[in-house]
Each structure stands twice: as structure tokens, then as C-alpha cells.
Amino acid sequence: MAGPELRRLCAALPEISPGVRCPTGEARITAGARLNVGHVIHAVAPVFPAYAPEEAERLLEQAFLSSLLLAQEESVHAVAIPALGCGLFGCPVEVGAHAALEACRDFSMGQGPKPEVHFVLYKSSELRAWLTATEAVTTPLSNQRTLHMPSSAARLVPTPKCD
């Protein structure tokens, strides 16, 4: 679909050091190539075995947050975010879910209009982890009510896997 064109757009991003166009924990934006979307936000998750666990989780949360801030800066109305780092990069899905939802919570507290956030989760284990993390990340209030993230902060929808 987007292959060569998206690769060309990524290669056009400025290098900040030799071979690095986007450092771990940050995000960059390009046109959508042939993906039938206006933009693609490229976020770099940490390779978990290469970092101490706390640092890896911090960098992952920063990658999610950087994506959301960039979407807001570019006036993107909706974003679809996968389980960053939870595949080849070795992040435990529970850690990824927690980092994603912490980033959404932090982002939702900022100023300005927020894009609608959709987590694209292909496995039932990912969905379960995101639902569990949602409960852990919401903040209980003193009168036993729960402060829920705004609807613009996150929406969990199981997505069929497309090959």
C-alpha cells in the first residue's frame, strides 16, 4: 500500500544524528502516503531489553505522549494508535497498556482541543491489558466516585486482524 512512498517520506525527515530521524520516545509526522489518511505519526518505542525497566517504560509513555501532542499541534481530529513496543521491541503488554493510558491521562489534562484517540489492538490479550490499565489509571475521588478520562482521551475497540 504505502511502502515506497511512506519510506521516501520518512527518509525526507531531517537527521538529528547519523541515521536517526526520530529518537526513542519521540514522534514525527509525515503525509499519509497511500494509506487513505491525512497523516502518519511515527513514534519510536524503546527496545525493552536495551533499557532498565523504569527507563523503558518512561520512554514508551513519552512516545505515546509525543504522538498525542504532535496530533494536537497539527490539528489532527482523530488518531489510531497500536500497542507501541509490544511486539518485536519486547514490551510486556501490561506495561504498554499502562504507559499508553498514563500518557492519555496526562494529555487529557492539558489545554486546547484534543484529537479522538483510538487504540488499535489486534489481540484479545492486548484488549484485556488496556481495559485493566484503564481501571488502574483512573483516579478515585474522595467521595468514592471515579474520575473517568474524557471520551476524547481513549476509546477501546477490538479490531479484527488484517493480513
Coordinates of N, CA and C in Angstrom, one line a residue:
M1 N 0.8 -1.2 0.0 CA 0.0 0.0 0.0 C 0.9 1.3 0.0
A2 N 1.4 1.6 1.2 CA 2.1 2.9 1.3 C 3.6 2.7 1.0
G3 N 4.1 1.5 1.2 CA 5.5 1.1 1.2 C 6.5 2.1 0.7
P4 N 6.8 2.1 -0.6 CA 7.9 3.0 -1.1 C 7.7 4.5 -0.8
E5 N 6.4 4.9 -1.0 CA 6.1 6.3 -0.8 C 6.3 6.7 0.7
L6 N 5.8 5.9 1.6 CA 6.0 6.2 3.0 C 7.5 6.2 3.4
R7 N 8.2 5.2 2.8 CA 9.6 5.1 3.1 C 10.4 6.4 2.6
R8 N 9.9 6.9 1.5 CA 10.5 8.1 0.9 C 10.2 9.3 1.9
L9 N 9.0 9.4 2.3 CA 8.6 10.5 3.2 C 9.4 10.4 4.5
C10 N 9.6 9.2 5.1 CA 10.4 9.1 6.3 C 11.9 9.5 6.0
A11 N 12.4 9.1 4.9 CA 13.8 9.4 4.6 C 14.0 10.9 4.4
A12 N 12.9 11.6 4.1 CA 13.0 13.1 3.9 C 13.0 13.8 5.3
L13 N 12.7 13.1 6.3 CA 12.7 13.8 7.7 C 14.2 14.1 8.0
P14 N 14.4 15.2 8.6 CA 15.9 15.6 8.9 C 16.5 14.7 9.9
E15 N 17.8 14.3 9.6 CA 18.5 13.5 10.5 C 19.0 14.4 11.7
I16 N 18.8 14.0 12.9 CA 19.3 14.7 14.1 C 20.7 14.2 14.5
S17 N 21.0 13.0 14.1 CA 22.3 12.4 14.3 C 22.4 11.3 13.2
P18 N 23.6 10.9 12.9 CA 23.7 9.9 11.8 C 22.7 8.7 11.9
G19 N 21.8 8.6 10.9 CA 20.9 7.5 10.8 C 19.7 7.7 11.7
V20 N 19.6 8.8 12.5 CA 18.5 8.9 13.4 C 17.6 10.1 13.0
R21 N 16.4 9.8 12.7 CA 15.4 10.9 12.3 C 14.4 11.2 13.4
C22 N 14.3 10.2 14.3 CA 13.4 10.4 15.4 C 13.9 9.5 16.6
P23 N 14.3 10.2 17.6 CA 14.9 9.5 18.8 C 13.8 8.6 19.5
T24 N 14.3 7.7 20.2 CA 13.4 6.9 21.1 C 12.6 7.8 22.0
G25 N 11.3 7.5 22.1 CA 10.4 8.3 23.0 C 9.8 9.5 22.3
E26 N 10.2 9.8 21.1 CA 9.7 10.9 20.3 C 8.8 10.5 19.2
A27 N 8.2 11.5 18.5 CA 7.3 11.2 17.3 C 7.6 12.3 16.3
R28 N 7.3 11.9 15.0 CA 7.4 12.7 13.9 C 6.2 12.5 13.0
I29 N 5.9 13.4 12.1 CA 4.7 13.3 11.3 C 5.1 13.4 9.8
T30 N 4.4 12.6 9.0 CA 4.5 12.7 7.5 C 3.1 12.7 6.9
A31 N 3.1 13.0 5.6 CA 1.8 12.8 4.9 C 1.4 11.3 5.0
G32 N 0.2 11.0 4.6 CA -0.3 9.7 4.8 C 0.0 8.7 3.7
A33 N 0.8 9.2 2.7 CA 1.2 8.3 1.6 C -0.1 7.7 0.9
R34 N -0.1 6.4 0.7 CA -1.3 5.8 0.1 C -2.2 5.1 1.1
L35 N -2.2 5.6 2.3 CA -2.9 4.9 3.4 C -4.4 5.4 3.6
N36 N -4.8 6.4 2.7 CA -6.1 6.9 2.8 C -6.3 7.7 4.2
V37 N -5.2 8.2 4.7 CA -5.3 9.1 5.9 C -4.5 10.4 5.6
G38 N -4.8 11.4 6.3 CA -4.1 12.7 6.0 C -2.6 12.6 6.5
H39 N -2.4 12.0 7.6 CA -1.0 12.0 8.2 C -0.7 10.6 8.8
V40 N 0.6 10.4 8.9 CA 1.1 9.3 9.7 C 2.0 9.8 10.8
I41 N 1.7 9.5 12.0 CA 2.6 9.9 13.1 C 3.4 8.7 13.4
H42 N 4.7 8.9 13.3 CA 5.7 7.8 13.6 C 6.3 8.0 15.0
A43 N 6.0 7.1 15.9 CA 6.6 7.1 17.2 C 7.6 6.0 17.4
V44 N 8.6 6.3 18.1 CA 9.7 5.3 18.3 C 9.6 4.8 19.8
A45 N 9.2 3.6 19.9 CA 9.2 2.9 21.2 C 10.6 2.4 21.6
P46 N 10.9 2.3 22.8 CA 12.2 1.7 23.2 C 12.3 0.2 22.9
V47 N 13.5 -0.3 22.6 CA 13.7 -1.8 22.6 C 13.9 -2.2 24.0
F48 N 12.9 -2.8 24.6 CA 12.9 -3.0 26.1 C 14.1 -3.7 26.7
P49 N 14.7 -4.7 26.1 CA 15.9 -5.3 26.7 C 17.1 -4.4 26.7
A50 N 17.1 -3.3 26.0 CA 18.2 -2.4 25.9 C 18.2 -1.4 27.1
Y51 N 17.1 -1.3 27.9 CA 17.0 -0.3 28.9 C 16.6 -0.9 30.2
A52 N 16.9 -0.2 31.3 CA 16.4 -0.6 32.6 C 14.8 -0.5 32.5
P53 N 14.1 -1.3 33.2 CA 12.6 -1.4 33.1 C 12.0 0.0 33.3
E54 N 12.4 0.7 34.3 CA 11.8 2.0 34.6 C 12.0 3.0 33.4
E55 N 13.2 3.0 32.9 CA 13.6 3.9 31.8 C 12.8 3.5 30.5
A56 N 12.7 2.2 30.2 CA 12.0 1.8 29.1 C 10.5 2.2 29.2
E57 N 9.9 2.1 30.3 CA 8.5 2.5 30.5 C 8.4 4.0 30.3
R58 N 9.3 4.7 30.9 CA 9.2 6.2 30.8 C 9.3 6.6 29.3
L59 N 10.3 6.0 28.5 CA 10.4 6.3 27.1 C 9.2 5.9 26.3
L60 N 8.6 4.8 26.7 CA 7.4 4.4 26.0 C 6.2 5.3 26.2
E61 N 6.0 5.7 27.5 CA 5.0 6.7 27.8 C 5.3 8.0 27.1
Q62 N 6.5 8.4 27.0 CA 6.9 9.6 26.3 C 6.6 9.5 24.8
A63 N 6.8 8.3 24.2 CA 6.4 8.1 22.8 C 4.9 8.3 22.5
F64 N 4.1 7.7 23.4 CA 2.7 7.9 23.3 C 2.3 9.3 23.4
L65 N 2.8 10.0 24.5 CA 2.5 11.4 24.7 C 3.0 12.3 23.6
S66 N 4.2 12.0 23.0 CA 4.7 12.8 21.9 C 3.8 12.7 20.7
S67 N 3.2 11.5 20.5 CA 2.3 11.3 19.4 C 1.0 12.1 19.6
L68 N 0.5 12.1 20.8 CA -0.7 12.9 21.0 C -0.5 14.4 20.9
L69 N 0.6 14.9 21.5 CA 1.0 16.3 21.4 C 1.2 16.7 19.9
L70 N 1.8 15.9 19.1 CA 2.0 16.2 17.7 C 0.7 16.2 17.0
A71 N -0.2 15.3 17.3 CA -1.5 15.3 16.6 C -2.3 16.6 17.0
Q72 N -2.2 17.0 18.2 CA -2.8 18.2 18.6 C -2.2 19.4 17.9
E73 N -0.9 19.5 17.9 CA -0.2 20.6 17.3 C -0.6 20.7 15.8
E74 N -0.8 19.6 15.1 CA -1.1 19.6 13.7 C -2.6 19.6 13.4
S75 N -3.4 19.8 14.5 CA -4.9 19.9 14.4 C -5.5 18.6 13.8
V76 N -4.9 17.5 14.1 CA -5.4 16.2 13.7 C -6.7 15.9 14.5
H77 N -7.8 15.5 13.9 CA -9.0 15.3 14.6 C -9.1 13.9 15.3
A78 N -8.5 12.9 14.7 CA -8.5 11.5 15.3 C -7.2 10.8 15.0
V79 N -6.8 10.0 16.0 CA -5.6 9.2 15.8 C -5.9 7.7 16.1
A80 N -5.2 6.8 15.4 CA -5.3 5.4 15.7 C -3.9 5.0 16.2
I81 N -3.8 4.4 17.4 CA -2.5 4.1 18.0 C -2.5 2.6 18.3
P82 N -1.4 1.9 17.8 CA -1.3 0.5 18.1 C -0.6 0.3 19.5
A83 N -0.4 -0.9 19.9 CA 0.2 -1.3 21.1 C 1.7 -1.1 20.9
L84 N 2.2 0.2 20.9 CA 3.6 0.5 20.6 C 4.5 -0.3 21.5
G85 N 5.5 -0.9 20.9 CA 6.6 -1.6 21.6 C 6.2 -3.0 22.1
C86 N 5.0 -3.4 21.9 CA 4.5 -4.7 22.5 C 4.7 -5.9 21.6
G87 N 5.4 -5.7 20.5 CA 5.7 -6.8 19.6 C 7.2 -7.1 19.6
L88 N 7.9 -6.8 18.5 CA 9.3 -7.1 18.4 C 10.2 -6.4 19.4
F89 N 9.7 -5.2 20.0 CA 10.5 -4.5 20.9 C 10.5 -5.0 22.3
G90 N 9.7 -6.0 22.6 CA 9.8 -6.7 23.8 C 9.1 -6.1 25.0
C91 N 8.2 -5.2 24.8 CA 7.5 -4.6 25.9 C 6.3 -5.5 26.4
P92 N 6.3 -5.8 27.7 CA 5.1 -6.6 28.1 C 3.8 -5.8 27.9
V93 N 2.8 -6.5 27.4 CA 1.6 -5.8 27.0 C 1.0 -5.0 28.2
E94 N 1.1 -5.5 29.4 CA 0.5 -4.8 30.6 C 1.3 -3.5 30.8
V95 N 2.6 -3.5 30.6 CA 3.4 -2.3 30.7 C 3.0 -1.3 29.6
G96 N 2.9 -1.8 28.4 CA 2.5 -0.9 27.2 C 1.1 -0.3 27.4
A97 N 0.2 -1.1 27.9 CA -1.1 -0.5 28.2 C -1.1 0.6 29.3
H98 N -0.4 0.3 30.3 CA -0.3 1.3 31.4 C 0.4 2.6 30.9
A99 N 1.5 2.4 30.1 CA 2.2 3.6 29.6 C 1.2 4.4 28.6
A100 N 0.5 3.7 27.8 CA -0.4 4.4 26.9 C -1.5 5.2 27.6
L101 N -2.1 4.6 28.6 CA -3.2 5.2 29.3 C -2.7 6.3 30.3
E102 N -1.5 6.1 30.8 CA -0.9 7.2 31.6 C -0.7 8.4 30.7
A103 N -0.2 8.2 29.5 CA 0.1 9.3 28.5 C -1.2 10.0 28.2
C104 N -2.3 9.2 27.9 CA -3.6 9.7 27.6 C -4.1 10.6 28.8
R105 N -4.0 10.1 30.0 CA -4.5 10.8 31.1 C -3.7 12.1 31.2
D106 N -2.4 12.1 31.1 CA -1.6 13.3 31.2 C -2.0 14.3 30.1
F107 N -2.2 13.8 28.9 CA -2.5 14.6 27.7 C -3.9 15.2 27.9
S108 N -4.8 14.5 28.5 CA -6.2 15.0 28.6 C -6.3 16.2 29.6
M109 N -5.3 16.3 30.4 CA -5.3 17.4 31.4 C -4.7 18.7 30.9
G110 N -4.1 18.6 29.6 CA -3.6 19.8 29.0 C -4.6 20.7 28.4
Q111 N -4.1 21.8 27.9 CA -5.0 22.8 27.3 C -5.3 22.5 25.8
G112 N -6.3 23.1 25.3 CA -6.6 23.0 23.8 C -7.4 21.8 23.4
P113 N -7.9 21.9 22.2 CA -8.7 20.8 21.7 C -7.9 19.5 21.6
K114 N -8.6 18.4 21.8 CA -7.9 17.1 21.8 C -8.4 16.3 20.6
P115 N -7.5 15.5 20.0 CA -8.0 14.6 19.0 C -8.7 13.4 19.7
E116 N -9.5 12.7 18.9 CA -10.1 11.5 19.4 C -9.1 10.4 19.3
V117 N -8.9 9.6 20.3 CA -7.9 8.6 20.3 C -8.5 7.2 20.2
H118 N -8.0 6.4 19.3 CA -8.5 5.0 19.1 C -7.3 4.1 19.2
F119 N -7.3 3.2 20.2 CA -6.2 2.2 20.3 C -6.6 1.0 19.4
V120 N -5.7 0.7 18.5 CA -5.9 -0.4 17.5 C -5.2 -1.6 18.1
L121 N -6.0 -2.5 18.7 CA -5.5 -3.7 19.4 C -5.9 -4.9 18.7
Y122 N -5.0 -5.8 18.3 CA -5.2 -6.9 17.4 C -5.5 -8.2 18.2
K123 N -5.0 -8.3 19.5 CA -5.1 -9.5 20.2 C -6.0 -9.3 21.4
S124 N -6.7 -10.3 21.8 CA -7.6 -10.2 23.0 C -6.8 -9.9 24.2
S125 N -5.6 -10.4 24.3 CA -4.7 -10.1 25.5 C -4.4 -8.7 25.5
E126 N -4.2 -8.0 24.4 CA -4.0 -6.6 24.4 C -5.2 -5.8 24.9
L127 N -6.4 -6.2 24.4 CA -7.6 -5.6 24.9 C -7.8 -5.7 26.4
R128 N -7.6 -6.9 26.9 CA -7.7 -7.2 28.3 C -6.7 -6.3 29.1
A129 N -5.5 -6.2 28.6 CA -4.5 -5.3 29.3 C -4.9 -3.9 29.3
W130 N -5.4 -3.4 28.2 CA -5.8 -2.0 28.1 C -7.0 -1.7 29.0
L131 N -8.0 -2.7 29.1 CA -9.1 -2.5 30.0 C -8.7 -2.5 31.4
T132 N -7.8 -3.4 31.8 CA -7.2 -3.4 33.2 C -6.5 -2.1 33.5
A133 N -5.7 -1.7 32.5 CA -4.9 -0.4 32.8 C -5.8 0.8 32.9
T134 N -7.0 0.8 32.2 CA -7.9 1.9 32.3 C -8.4 2.0 33.7
E135 N -8.7 0.9 34.3 CA -9.2 0.9 35.7 C -8.1 1.4 36.6
A136 N -6.8 1.0 36.4 CA -5.7 1.4 37.3 C -5.3 2.8 37.1
V137 N -5.5 3.4 35.9 CA -5.1 4.8 35.7 C -6.1 5.8 36.1
T138 N -7.4 5.4 36.1 CA -8.4 6.4 36.6 C -8.2 6.7 38.0
T139 N -8.5 7.9 38.4 CA -8.2 8.4 39.7 C -9.5 8.4 40.6
P140 N -9.5 7.7 41.7 CA -10.6 7.7 42.6 C -10.7 9.1 43.3
L141 N -11.9 9.6 43.5 CA -12.2 10.8 44.2 C -12.5 10.5 45.6
S142 N -12.4 11.5 46.5 CA -12.6 11.2 47.9 C -14.0 10.7 48.3
N143 N -15.0 11.1 47.5 CA -16.4 10.6 47.8 C -16.8 9.3 47.1
Q144 N -15.7 8.5 46.8 CA -15.9 7.2 46.2 C -16.4 7.1 44.7
R145 N -16.5 8.3 44.1 CA -16.8 8.3 42.7 C -15.4 8.2 42.0
T146 N -15.5 7.9 40.7 CA -14.3 7.8 39.9 C -14.2 8.8 38.8
L147 N -13.1 9.4 38.7 CA -12.9 10.4 37.7 C -12.5 9.6 36.4
H148 N -13.3 9.7 35.4 CA -13.1 8.9 34.2 C -12.4 9.8 33.2
M149 N -11.6 9.2 32.3 CA -10.9 10.0 31.3 C -12.0 10.5 30.4
P150 N -11.9 11.7 29.8 CA -12.9 12.2 28.9 C -13.0 11.3 27.6
S151 N -14.1 11.3 27.0 CA -14.3 10.4 25.8 C -13.2 10.7 24.8
S152 N -12.7 11.9 24.7 CA -11.7 12.2 23.7 C -10.3 11.6 24.1
A153 N -10.2 11.1 25.3 CA -8.9 10.6 25.7 C -8.6 9.2 25.2
A154 N -9.6 8.3 25.2 CA -9.3 7.0 24.7 C -10.6 6.2 24.4
R155 N -10.5 5.4 23.4 CA -11.7 4.5 23.1 C -11.1 3.2 22.7
L156 N -11.6 2.2 23.4 CA -11.1 0.8 23.2 C -12.0 0.0 22.3
V157 N -11.6 -0.4 21.1 CA -12.4 -1.1 20.2 C -11.6 -2.3 19.7
P158 N -12.1 -3.5 19.9 CA -11.4 -4.7 19.3 C -11.4 -4.6 17.8
T159 N -10.2 -4.8 17.2 CA -10.1 -4.7 15.8 C -9.7 -6.0 15.2
P160 N -10.4 -6.5 14.1 CA -10.0 -7.7 13.5 C -8.7 -7.6 12.9
K161 N -7.9 -8.6 12.9 CA -6.5 -8.6 12.3 C -6.7 -8.7 10.8
C162 N -6.0 -7.8 10.1 CA -6.0 -7.8 8.7 C -4.6 -8.2 8.2
D163 N -4.5 -9.1 7.3 CA -3.3 -9.6 6.7 C -3.0 -9.0 5.3

